[in-house]
mmCIF file of C-alpha atoms in Angstrom:
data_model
loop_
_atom_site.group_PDB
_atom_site.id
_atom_site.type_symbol
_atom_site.label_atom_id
_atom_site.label_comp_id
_atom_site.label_asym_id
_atom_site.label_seq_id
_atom_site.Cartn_x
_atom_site.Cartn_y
_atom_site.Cartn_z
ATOM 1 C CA UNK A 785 107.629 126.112 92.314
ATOM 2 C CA UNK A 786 107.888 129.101 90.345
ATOM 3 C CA UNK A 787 104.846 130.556 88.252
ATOM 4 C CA UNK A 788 106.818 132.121 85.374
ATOM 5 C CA UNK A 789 106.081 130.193 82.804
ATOM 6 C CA UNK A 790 102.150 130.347 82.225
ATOM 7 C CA UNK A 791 101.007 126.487 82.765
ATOM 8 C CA UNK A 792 97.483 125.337 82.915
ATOM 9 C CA UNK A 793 95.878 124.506 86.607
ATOM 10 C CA UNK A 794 93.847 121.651 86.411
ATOM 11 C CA UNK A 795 92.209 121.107 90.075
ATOM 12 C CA UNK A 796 89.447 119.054 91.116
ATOM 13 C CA UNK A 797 86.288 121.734 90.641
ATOM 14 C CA UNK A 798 84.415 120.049 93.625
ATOM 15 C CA UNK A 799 87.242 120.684 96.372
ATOM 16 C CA UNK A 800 86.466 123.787 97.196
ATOM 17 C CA UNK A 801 89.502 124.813 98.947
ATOM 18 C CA UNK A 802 91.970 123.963 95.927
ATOM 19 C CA UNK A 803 89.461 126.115 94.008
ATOM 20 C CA UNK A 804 89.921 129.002 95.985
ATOM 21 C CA UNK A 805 93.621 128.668 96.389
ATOM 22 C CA UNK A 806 94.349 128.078 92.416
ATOM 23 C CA UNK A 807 91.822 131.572 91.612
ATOM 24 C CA UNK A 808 93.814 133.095 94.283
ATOM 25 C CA UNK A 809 96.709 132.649 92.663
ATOM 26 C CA UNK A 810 95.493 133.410 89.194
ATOM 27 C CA UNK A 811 94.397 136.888 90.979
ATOM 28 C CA UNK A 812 97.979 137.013 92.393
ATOM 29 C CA UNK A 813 99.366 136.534 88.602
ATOM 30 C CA UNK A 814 97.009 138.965 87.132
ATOM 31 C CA UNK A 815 98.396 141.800 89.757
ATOM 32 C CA UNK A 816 102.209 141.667 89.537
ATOM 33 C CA UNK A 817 101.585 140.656 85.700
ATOM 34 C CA UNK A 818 98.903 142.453 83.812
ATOM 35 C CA UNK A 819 98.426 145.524 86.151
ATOM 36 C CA UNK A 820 101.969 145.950 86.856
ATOM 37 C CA UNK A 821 102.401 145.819 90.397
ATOM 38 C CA UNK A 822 105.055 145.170 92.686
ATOM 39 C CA UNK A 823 103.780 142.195 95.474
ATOM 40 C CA UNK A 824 104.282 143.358 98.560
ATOM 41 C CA UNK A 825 105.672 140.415 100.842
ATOM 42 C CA UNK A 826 105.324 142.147 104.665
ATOM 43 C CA UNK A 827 102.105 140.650 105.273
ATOM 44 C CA UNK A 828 102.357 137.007 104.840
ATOM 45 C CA UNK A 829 106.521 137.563 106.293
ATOM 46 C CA UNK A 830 104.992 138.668 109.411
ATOM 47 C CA UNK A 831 103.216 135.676 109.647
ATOM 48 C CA UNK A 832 106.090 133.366 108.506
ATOM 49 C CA UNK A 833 107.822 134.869 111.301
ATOM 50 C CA UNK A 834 105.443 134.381 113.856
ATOM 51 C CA UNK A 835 105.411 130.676 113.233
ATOM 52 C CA UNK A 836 108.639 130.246 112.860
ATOM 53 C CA UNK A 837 109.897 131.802 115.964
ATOM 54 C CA UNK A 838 106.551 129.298 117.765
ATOM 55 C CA UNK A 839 108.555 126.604 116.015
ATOM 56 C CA UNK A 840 112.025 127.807 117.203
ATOM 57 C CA UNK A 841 110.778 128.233 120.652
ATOM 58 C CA UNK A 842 109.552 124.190 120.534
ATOM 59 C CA UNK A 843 112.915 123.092 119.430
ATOM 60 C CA UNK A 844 114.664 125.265 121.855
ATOM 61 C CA UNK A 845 112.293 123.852 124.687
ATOM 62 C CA UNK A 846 112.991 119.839 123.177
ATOM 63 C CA UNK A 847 116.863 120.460 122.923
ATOM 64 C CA UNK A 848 117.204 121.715 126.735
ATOM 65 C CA UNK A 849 114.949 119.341 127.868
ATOM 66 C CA UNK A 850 117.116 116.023 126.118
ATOM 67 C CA UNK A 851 120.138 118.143 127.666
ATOM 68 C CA UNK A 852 119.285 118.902 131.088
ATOM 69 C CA UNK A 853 116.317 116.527 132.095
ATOM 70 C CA UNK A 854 112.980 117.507 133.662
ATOM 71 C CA UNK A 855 113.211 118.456 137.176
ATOM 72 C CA UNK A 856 116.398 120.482 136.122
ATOM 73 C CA UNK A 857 114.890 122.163 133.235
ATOM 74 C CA UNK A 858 111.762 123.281 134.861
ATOM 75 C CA UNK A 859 112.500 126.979 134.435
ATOM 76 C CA UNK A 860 113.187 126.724 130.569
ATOM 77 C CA UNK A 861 109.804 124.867 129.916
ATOM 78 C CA UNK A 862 107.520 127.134 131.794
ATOM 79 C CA UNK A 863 108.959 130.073 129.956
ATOM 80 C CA UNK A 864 108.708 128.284 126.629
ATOM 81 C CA UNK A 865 105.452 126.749 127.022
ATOM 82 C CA UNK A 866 103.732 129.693 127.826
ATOM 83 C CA UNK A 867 105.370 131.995 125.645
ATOM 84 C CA UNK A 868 104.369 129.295 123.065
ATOM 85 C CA UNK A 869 100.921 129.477 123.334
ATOM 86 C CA UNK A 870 100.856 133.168 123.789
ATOM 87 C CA UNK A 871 102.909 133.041 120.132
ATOM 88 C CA UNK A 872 100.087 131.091 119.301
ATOM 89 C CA UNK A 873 97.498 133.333 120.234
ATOM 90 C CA UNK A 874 99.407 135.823 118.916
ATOM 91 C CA UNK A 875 99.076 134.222 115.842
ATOM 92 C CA UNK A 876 95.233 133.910 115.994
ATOM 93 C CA UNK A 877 94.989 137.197 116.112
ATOM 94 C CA UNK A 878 96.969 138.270 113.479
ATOM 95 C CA UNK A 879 95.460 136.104 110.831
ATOM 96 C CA UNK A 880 91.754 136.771 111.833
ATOM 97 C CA UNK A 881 92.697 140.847 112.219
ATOM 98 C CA UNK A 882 95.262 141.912 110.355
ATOM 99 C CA UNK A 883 95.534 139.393 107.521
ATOM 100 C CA UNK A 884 91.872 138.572 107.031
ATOM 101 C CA UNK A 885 92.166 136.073 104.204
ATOM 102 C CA UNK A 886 94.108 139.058 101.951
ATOM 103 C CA UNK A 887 95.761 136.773 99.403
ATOM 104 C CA UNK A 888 98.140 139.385 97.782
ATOM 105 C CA UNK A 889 99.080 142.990 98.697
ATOM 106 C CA UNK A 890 100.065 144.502 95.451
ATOM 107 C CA UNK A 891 102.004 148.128 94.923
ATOM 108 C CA UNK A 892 101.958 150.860 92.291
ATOM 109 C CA UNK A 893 103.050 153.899 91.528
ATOM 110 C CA UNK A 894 100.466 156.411 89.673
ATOM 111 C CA UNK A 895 102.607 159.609 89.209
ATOM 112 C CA UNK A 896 103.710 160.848 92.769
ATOM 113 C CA UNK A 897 101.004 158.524 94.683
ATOM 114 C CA UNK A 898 101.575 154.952 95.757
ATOM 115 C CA UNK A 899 98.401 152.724 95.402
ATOM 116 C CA UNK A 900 98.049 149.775 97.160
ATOM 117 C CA UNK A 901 96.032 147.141 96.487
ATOM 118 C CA UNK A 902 94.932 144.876 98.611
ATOM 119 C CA UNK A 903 92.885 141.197 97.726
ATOM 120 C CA UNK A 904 90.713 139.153 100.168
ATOM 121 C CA UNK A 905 88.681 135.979 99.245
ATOM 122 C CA UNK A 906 86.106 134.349 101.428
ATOM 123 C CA UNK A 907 84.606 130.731 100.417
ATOM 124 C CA UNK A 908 81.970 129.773 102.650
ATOM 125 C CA UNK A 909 82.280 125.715 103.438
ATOM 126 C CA UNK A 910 80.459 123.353 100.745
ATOM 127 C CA UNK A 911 79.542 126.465 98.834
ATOM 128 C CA UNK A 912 80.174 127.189 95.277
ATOM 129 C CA UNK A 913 80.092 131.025 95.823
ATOM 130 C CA UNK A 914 83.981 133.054 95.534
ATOM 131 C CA UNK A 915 83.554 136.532 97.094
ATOM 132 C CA UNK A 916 86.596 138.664 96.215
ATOM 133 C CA UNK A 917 87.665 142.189 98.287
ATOM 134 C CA UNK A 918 89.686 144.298 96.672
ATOM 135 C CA UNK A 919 90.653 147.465 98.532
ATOM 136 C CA UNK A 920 92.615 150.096 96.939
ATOM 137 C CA UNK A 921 94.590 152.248 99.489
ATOM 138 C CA UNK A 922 96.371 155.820 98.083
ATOM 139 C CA UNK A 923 99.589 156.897 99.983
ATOM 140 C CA UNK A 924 96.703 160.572 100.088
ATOM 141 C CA UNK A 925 94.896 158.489 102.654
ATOM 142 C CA UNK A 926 91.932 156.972 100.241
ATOM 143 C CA UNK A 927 90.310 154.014 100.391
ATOM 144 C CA UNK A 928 88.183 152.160 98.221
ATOM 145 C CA UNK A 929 86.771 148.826 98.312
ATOM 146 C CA UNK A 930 84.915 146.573 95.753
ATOM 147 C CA UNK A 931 84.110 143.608 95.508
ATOM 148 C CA UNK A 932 82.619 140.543 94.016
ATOM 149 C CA UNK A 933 80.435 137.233 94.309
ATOM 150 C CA UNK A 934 80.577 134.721 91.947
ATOM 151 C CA UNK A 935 80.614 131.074 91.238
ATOM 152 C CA UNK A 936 83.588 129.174 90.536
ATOM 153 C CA UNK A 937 81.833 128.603 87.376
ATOM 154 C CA UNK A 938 82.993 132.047 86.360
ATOM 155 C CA UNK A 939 86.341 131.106 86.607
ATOM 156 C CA UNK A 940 86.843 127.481 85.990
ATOM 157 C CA UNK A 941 85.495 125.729 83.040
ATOM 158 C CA UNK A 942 83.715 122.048 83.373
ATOM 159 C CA UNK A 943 87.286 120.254 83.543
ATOM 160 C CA UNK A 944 88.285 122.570 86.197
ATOM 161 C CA UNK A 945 91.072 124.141 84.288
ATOM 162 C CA UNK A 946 91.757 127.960 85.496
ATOM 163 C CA UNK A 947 90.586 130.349 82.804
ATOM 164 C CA UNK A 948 92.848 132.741 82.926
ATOM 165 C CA UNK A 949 91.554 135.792 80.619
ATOM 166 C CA UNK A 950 87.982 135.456 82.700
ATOM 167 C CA UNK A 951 89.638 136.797 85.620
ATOM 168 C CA UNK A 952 91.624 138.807 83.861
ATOM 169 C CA UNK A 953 88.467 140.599 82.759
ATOM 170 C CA UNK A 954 86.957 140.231 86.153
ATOM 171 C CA UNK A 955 89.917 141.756 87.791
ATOM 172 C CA UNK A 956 90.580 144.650 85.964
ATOM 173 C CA UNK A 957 86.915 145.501 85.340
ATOM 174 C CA UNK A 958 87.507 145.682 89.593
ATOM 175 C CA UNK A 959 90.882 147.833 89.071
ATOM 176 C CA UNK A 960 89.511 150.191 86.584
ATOM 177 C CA UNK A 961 85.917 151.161 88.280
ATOM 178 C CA UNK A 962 88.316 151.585 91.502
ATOM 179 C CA UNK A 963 91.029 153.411 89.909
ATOM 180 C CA UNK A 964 88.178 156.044 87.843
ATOM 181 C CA UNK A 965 86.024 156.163 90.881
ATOM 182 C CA UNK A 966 89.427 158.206 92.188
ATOM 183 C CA UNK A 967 89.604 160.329 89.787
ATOM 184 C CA UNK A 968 86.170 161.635 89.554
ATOM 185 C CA UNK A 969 86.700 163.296 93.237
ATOM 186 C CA UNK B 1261 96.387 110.059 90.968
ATOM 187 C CA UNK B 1262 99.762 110.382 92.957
ATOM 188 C CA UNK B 1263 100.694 113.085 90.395
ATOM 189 C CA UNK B 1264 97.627 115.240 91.102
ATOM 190 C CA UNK B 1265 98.843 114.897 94.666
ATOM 191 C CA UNK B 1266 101.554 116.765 94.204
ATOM 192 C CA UNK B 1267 99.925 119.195 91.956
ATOM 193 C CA UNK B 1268 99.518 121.752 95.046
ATOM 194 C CA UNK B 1269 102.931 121.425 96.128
ATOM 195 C CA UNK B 1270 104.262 122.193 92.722
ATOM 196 C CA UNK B 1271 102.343 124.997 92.440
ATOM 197 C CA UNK B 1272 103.085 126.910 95.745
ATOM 198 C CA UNK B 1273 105.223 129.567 95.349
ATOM 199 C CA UNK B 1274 108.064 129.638 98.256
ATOM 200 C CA UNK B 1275 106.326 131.607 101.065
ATOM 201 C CA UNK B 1276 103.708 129.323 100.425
ATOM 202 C CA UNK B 1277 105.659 125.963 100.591
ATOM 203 C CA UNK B 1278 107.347 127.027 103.850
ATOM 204 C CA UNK B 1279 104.251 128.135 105.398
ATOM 205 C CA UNK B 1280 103.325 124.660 104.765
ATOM 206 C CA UNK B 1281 106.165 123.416 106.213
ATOM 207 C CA UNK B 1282 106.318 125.497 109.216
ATOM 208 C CA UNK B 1283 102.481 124.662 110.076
ATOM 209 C CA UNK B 1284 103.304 121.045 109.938
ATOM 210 C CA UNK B 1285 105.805 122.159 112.434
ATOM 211 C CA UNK B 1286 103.642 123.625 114.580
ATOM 212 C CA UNK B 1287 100.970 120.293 114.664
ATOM 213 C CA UNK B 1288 104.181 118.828 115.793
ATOM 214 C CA UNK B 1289 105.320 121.006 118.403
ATOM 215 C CA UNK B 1290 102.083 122.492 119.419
ATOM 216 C CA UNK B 1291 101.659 118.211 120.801
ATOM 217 C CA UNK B 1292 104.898 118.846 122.034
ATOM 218 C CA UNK B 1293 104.341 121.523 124.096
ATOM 219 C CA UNK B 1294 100.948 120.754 125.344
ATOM 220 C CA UNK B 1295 103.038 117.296 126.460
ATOM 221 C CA UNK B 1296 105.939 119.643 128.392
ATOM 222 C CA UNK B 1297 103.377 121.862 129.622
ATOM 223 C CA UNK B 1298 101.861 118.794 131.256
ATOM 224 C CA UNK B 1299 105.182 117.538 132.815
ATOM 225 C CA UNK B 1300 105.413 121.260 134.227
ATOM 226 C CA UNK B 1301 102.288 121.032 135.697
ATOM 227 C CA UNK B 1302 102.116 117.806 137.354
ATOM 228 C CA UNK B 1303 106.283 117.421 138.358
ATOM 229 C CA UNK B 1304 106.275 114.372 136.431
ATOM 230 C CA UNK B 1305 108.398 113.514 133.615
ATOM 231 C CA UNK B 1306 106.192 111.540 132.001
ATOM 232 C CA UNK B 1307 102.521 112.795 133.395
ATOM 233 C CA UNK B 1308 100.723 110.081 131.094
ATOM 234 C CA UNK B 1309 101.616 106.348 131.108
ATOM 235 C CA UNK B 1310 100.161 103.179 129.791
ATOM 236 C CA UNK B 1311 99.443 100.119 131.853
ATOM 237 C CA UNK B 1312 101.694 97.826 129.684
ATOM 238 C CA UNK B 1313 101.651 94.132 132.270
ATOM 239 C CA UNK B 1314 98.739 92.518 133.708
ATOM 240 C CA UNK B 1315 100.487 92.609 137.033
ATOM 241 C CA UNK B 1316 98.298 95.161 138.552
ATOM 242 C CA UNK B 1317 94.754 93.528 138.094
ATOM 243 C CA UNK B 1318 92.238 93.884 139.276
ATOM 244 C CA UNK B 1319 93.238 97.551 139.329
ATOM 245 C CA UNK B 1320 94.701 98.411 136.298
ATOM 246 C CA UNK B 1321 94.437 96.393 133.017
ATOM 247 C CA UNK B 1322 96.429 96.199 130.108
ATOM 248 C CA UNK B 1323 95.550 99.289 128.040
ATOM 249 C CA UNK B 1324 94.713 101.570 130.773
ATOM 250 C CA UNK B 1325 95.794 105.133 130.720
ATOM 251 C CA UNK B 1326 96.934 106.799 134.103
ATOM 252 C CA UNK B 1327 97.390 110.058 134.387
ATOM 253 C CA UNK B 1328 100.330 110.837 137.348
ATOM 254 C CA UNK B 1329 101.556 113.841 139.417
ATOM 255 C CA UNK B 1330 104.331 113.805 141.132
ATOM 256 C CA UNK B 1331 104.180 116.919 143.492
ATOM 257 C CA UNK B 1332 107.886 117.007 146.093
ATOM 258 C CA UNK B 1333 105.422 118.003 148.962
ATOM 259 C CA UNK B 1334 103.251 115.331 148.884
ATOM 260 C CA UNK B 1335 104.409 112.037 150.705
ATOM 261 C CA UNK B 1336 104.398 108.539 149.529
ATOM 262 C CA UNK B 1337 102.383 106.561 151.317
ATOM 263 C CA UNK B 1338 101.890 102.531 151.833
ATOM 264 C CA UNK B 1339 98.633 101.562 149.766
ATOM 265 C CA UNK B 1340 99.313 104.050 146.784
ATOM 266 C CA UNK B 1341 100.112 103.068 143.527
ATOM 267 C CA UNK B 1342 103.494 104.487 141.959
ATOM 268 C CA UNK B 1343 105.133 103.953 138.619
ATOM 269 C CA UNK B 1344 108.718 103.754 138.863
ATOM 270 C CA UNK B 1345 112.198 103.234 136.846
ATOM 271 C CA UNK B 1346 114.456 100.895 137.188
ATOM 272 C CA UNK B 1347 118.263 101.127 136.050
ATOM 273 C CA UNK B 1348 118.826 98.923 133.165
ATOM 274 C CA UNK B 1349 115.096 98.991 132.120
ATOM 275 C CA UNK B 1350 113.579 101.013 129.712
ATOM 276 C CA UNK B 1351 110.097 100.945 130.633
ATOM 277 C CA UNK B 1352 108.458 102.512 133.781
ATOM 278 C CA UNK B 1353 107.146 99.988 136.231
ATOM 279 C CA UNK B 1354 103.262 100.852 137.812
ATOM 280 C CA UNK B 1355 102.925 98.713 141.207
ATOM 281 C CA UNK B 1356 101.649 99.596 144.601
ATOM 282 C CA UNK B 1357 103.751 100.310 147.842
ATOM 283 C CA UNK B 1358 103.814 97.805 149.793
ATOM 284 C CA UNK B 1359 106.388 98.537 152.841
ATOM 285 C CA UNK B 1360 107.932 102.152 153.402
ATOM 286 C CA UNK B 1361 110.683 103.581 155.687
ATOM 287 C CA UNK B 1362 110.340 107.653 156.916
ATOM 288 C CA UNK B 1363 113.519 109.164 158.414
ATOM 289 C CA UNK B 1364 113.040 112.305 160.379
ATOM 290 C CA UNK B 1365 114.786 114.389 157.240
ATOM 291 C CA UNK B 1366 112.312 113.500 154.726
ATOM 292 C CA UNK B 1367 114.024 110.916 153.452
ATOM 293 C CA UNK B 1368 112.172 107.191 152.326
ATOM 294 C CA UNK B 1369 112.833 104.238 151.166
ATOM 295 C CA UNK B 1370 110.007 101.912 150.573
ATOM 296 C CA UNK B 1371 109.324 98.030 148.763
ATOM 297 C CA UNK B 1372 106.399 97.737 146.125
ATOM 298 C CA UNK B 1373 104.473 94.502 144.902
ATOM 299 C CA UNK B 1374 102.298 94.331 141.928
ATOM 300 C CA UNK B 1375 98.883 93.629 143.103
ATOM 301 C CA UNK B 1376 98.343 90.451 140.706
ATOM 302 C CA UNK B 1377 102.065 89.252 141.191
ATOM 303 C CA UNK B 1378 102.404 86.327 144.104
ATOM 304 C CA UNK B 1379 105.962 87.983 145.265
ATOM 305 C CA UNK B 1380 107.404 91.723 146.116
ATOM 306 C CA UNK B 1381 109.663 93.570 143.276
ATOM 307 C CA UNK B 1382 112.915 92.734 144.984
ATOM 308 C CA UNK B 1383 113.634 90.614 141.874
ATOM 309 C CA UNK B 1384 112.669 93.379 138.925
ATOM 310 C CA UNK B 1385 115.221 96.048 140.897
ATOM 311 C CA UNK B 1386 118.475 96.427 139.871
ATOM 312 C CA UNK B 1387 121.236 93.935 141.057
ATOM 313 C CA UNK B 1388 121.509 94.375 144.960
ATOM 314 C CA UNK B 1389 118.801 97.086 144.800
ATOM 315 C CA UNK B 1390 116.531 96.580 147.931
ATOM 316 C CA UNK B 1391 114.403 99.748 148.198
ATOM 317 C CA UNK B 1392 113.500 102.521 145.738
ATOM 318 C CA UNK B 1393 113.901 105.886 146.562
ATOM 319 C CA UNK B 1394 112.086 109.325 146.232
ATOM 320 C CA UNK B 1395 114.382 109.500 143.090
ATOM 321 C CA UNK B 1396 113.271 106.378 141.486
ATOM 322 C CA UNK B 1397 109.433 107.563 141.008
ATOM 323 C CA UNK B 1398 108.064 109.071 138.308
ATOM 324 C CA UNK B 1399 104.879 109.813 139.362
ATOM 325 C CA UNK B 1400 101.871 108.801 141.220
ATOM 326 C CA UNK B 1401 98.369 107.679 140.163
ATOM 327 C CA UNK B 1402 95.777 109.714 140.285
ATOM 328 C CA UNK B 1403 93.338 108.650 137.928
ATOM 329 C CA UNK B 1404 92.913 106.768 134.844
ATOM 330 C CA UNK B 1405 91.017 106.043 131.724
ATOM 331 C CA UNK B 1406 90.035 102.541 130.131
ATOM 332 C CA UNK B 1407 91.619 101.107 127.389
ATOM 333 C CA UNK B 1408 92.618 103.983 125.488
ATOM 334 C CA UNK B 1409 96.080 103.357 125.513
ATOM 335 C CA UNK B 1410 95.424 99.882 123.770
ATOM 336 C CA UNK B 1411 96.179 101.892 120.825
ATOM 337 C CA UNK B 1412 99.614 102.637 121.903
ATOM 338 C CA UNK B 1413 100.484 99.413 122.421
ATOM 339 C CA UNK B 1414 99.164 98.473 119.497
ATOM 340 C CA UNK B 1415 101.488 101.127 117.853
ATOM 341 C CA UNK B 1416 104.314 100.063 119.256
ATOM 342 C CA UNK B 1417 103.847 95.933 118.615
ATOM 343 C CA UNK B 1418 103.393 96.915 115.201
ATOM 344 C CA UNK B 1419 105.946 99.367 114.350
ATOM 345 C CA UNK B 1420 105.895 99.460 110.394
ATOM 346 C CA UNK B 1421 101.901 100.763 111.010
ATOM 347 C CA UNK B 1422 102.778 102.990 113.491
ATOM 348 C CA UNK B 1423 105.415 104.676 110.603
ATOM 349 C CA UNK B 1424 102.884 103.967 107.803
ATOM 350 C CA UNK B 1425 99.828 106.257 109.638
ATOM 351 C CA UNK B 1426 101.906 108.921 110.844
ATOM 352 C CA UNK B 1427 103.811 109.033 107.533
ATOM 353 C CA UNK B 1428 100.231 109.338 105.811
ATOM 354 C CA UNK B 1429 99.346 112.209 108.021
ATOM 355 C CA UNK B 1430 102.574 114.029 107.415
ATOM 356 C CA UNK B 1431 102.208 113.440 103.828
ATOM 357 C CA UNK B 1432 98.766 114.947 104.028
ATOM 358 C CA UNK B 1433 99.220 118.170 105.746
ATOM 359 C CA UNK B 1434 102.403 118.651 103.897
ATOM 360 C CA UNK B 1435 100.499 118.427 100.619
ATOM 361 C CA UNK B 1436 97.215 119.893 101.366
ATOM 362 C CA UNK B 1437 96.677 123.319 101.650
ATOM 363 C CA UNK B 1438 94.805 125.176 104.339
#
C-alpha cells in the first residue's frame, strides 16, 4: 500500500471519482517527491480521529448495552447516542470547513520561512472538468492561491493510465508562478 | 475484473485505507445508533418488530412492520395489542389482551389471545405460567406499515442470501473510494 516504487495507475477514465482520486495522488507524489516537501499529516489525523472516537463511542454504547440490558442501560445510550450524532455533525463540519476537499498539505522550508502548501480538487458529478487549488501559505503571513481547470484528458491518456510528467509540468508550472509571484513583492 | 477491484485498495496509502475502514464503521454504527436511539426514545427494547405468524389476522399480516413504545406510565389495557417474550422462546410474541388484573400498587397481570387463534396463550407461556406481567412486554403497538418487513423474513429463511448481500455491500464500500 505503499507508493515508493513508481508503478503505473491504470483506472477506468469514465469513473470519475477514481479519476480524481488517482490525479490526486499523482499531485500528492509530485509534492513530497519532486518539490521536496514534507506532507503534513494533521489535517486528514484530525479527521481520522473524529471518526474513530464516533466509532469508539458505538462500540462502547453496543458493549454496555449486551452487558447491562436496556432499561438498565438507559443512561449510557442517551449519552452515547447523542454525543454520536453531535460527533457526527462535528464531522460535517469539519470536512465541508476546514478540510474542503484539500488532498495534501505539503511543508517547506525556503531559508528562514516555512511555506505551506496546500492542494484542493473539486470534480463536479458526470463532468470531465478537474479544478485544482493550490494555496501557498508563508510562516510571514502570505497567501497565495492558484489554480486550475482542466480535463482529465490532460492528465490521463486514452487507456486511462496516469501520466505522470504532465502533472509534473502542470504542478510546478503552479509552484513556480506562486513561489516568483512572492518574490516580486 | 476482480483484480481491478482491488486496484484502489492497493493503492491507498494507510491513512487512506483506515479511513476506509473506519467509514465502513460508521455505516455500521451510525444504523446502530439510530436503532439505540430509538429504544431510548420509545422504552422499548426492540421499538421495531415484524409480524412473523398469521395469528393476528385480520389485524396484522405476515410481513407487517409495527412500530412499539413502551412508556412505564402508560397502562395496559384489555383490547390493546402487545408483543411479548416468553422464557424459553426466542422470538417476541404480538397478540392482543384479552383479560387483565389491576392491584391498587400498580401492579398487573393480564391473559392475551391471538385474534385469529380459536384458544387464549395459556399454552405458548412457559410451563405453569398463567399470566404475563408488566415485565414480560416489550412494547405496545402503535402503528404499523404493510409488508415491509417481508424482506426480513425473507432474510432470515434464506440465510446464505442474507450473508451474500450484506457481504457484497461490505465488499463495496470497503473497496470503493468516496
Amino acid at each position: 500500500m505503499t507508493n515508493e516504487t513508481p508503478e503505473v495507475v491504470k483506472i477506468n477514465k469514465w469513473d470519475g471519482a477514481a479519476a480524481k482520486n488517482a490525479i490526486d495522488d499523482a499531485i500528492r507524489e509530485v509534492f513530497t517527491g519532486e518539490l521536496k516537501c514534507k506532507e503534513s499529516f494533521a489535517l486528514i489525523d484530525g479527521r481520522l480521529f473524529l471518526c474513530a472516537l464516533a466509532v469508539g463511542v458505538a462500540l462502547y454504547a453496543l458493549l454496555w448495552d449486551y452487558l447491562y440490558p436496556f432499561p438498565q442501560s438507559k443512561l449510557v445510550l442517551i449519552i452515547c447516542v447523542s454525543s454520536y450524532f453531535i460527533l457526527m455533525s462535528i464531522l460535517t463540519l469539519y470536512t465541508t470547513f476546514k478540510e474542503k476537499g484539500i488532498f495534501v498539505v505539503a511543508k517547506e522550508k525556503v531559508g528562514n520561512v516555512t511555506r505551506v502548501w496546500e492542494a484542493s480538487s473539486y470534480v463536479k458529478k458526470h463532468d470531465d472538468k478537474y479544478k485544482l487549488v493550490l494555496v501557498m501559505r508563508n510562516s510571514n503571513g502570505k497567501t497565495r492561491e492558484a489554480s486550475i481547470y482542466k480535463s482529465f484528458a490532460n492528465f490521463l491518456d486514452t487507456n486511462g493510465t496516469v501520466v505522470q510528467n504532465l502533472i509534473v509540468n502542470e504542478i510546478t508550472k503552479l509552484y513556480n508562478s506562486l513561489s516568483s509571484e512572492k518574490k516580486e513583492k | 475484473m476482480l483484480d481491478s477491484l482491488f486496484d484502489d485498495v492497493k493503492r491507498m496509502n494507510k491513512r487512506q485505507f483506515i479511513y476506509q475502514v473506519l467509514s465502513f464503521g460508521m455505516i455500521v454504527s451510525s444504523a446502530l445508533m439510530i436503532w439505540k436511539g430509538l429504544m431510548v426514545v420509545t422504552g422499548s427494547e426492540s421499538p421495531i418488530v415484524v409480524v412473523l405468524s398469521g395469528s393476528m389476522e385480520p389485524a396484522f399480516h405476515r410481513g407487517d412492520l409495527l412500530f412499539l413504545t413502551n412508556y412505564p406510565d402508560e397502562p395496559v389495557r384489555v383490547g390493546e395489542i402487545v408483543v411479548f417474550k416468553v422464557e424459553g422462546r426466542d422470538i417476541p410474541i404480538v397478540h392482543r389482551v384479552l383479560k387483565l388484573h389491576e392491584k391498587n400498587n400498580g401492579t398487573v397481570k393480564f391473559l392475551t389471545k391471538g385474534d385469529n387463534n380459536s384458544v387464549d396463550d395459556r399454552g405458548l407461556y412457559a410451563q405453569g405460567q398463567l399470566w404475563l406481567t408488566k415485565k414480560d412486554v416489550v412494547g405496545r403497538t402503535r402503528g404499523f406499515l404493510p409488508y415491509v418487513g417481508m424482506v426480513t423474513i425473507y432474510m432470515n429463511e434464506y440465510p446464505k442470501f442474507k450473508f451474500a448481500v450484506l457481504g457484497c455491500l461490505a465488499v463495496y464500500v470497503l473497496v470503493h473510494r468516496e
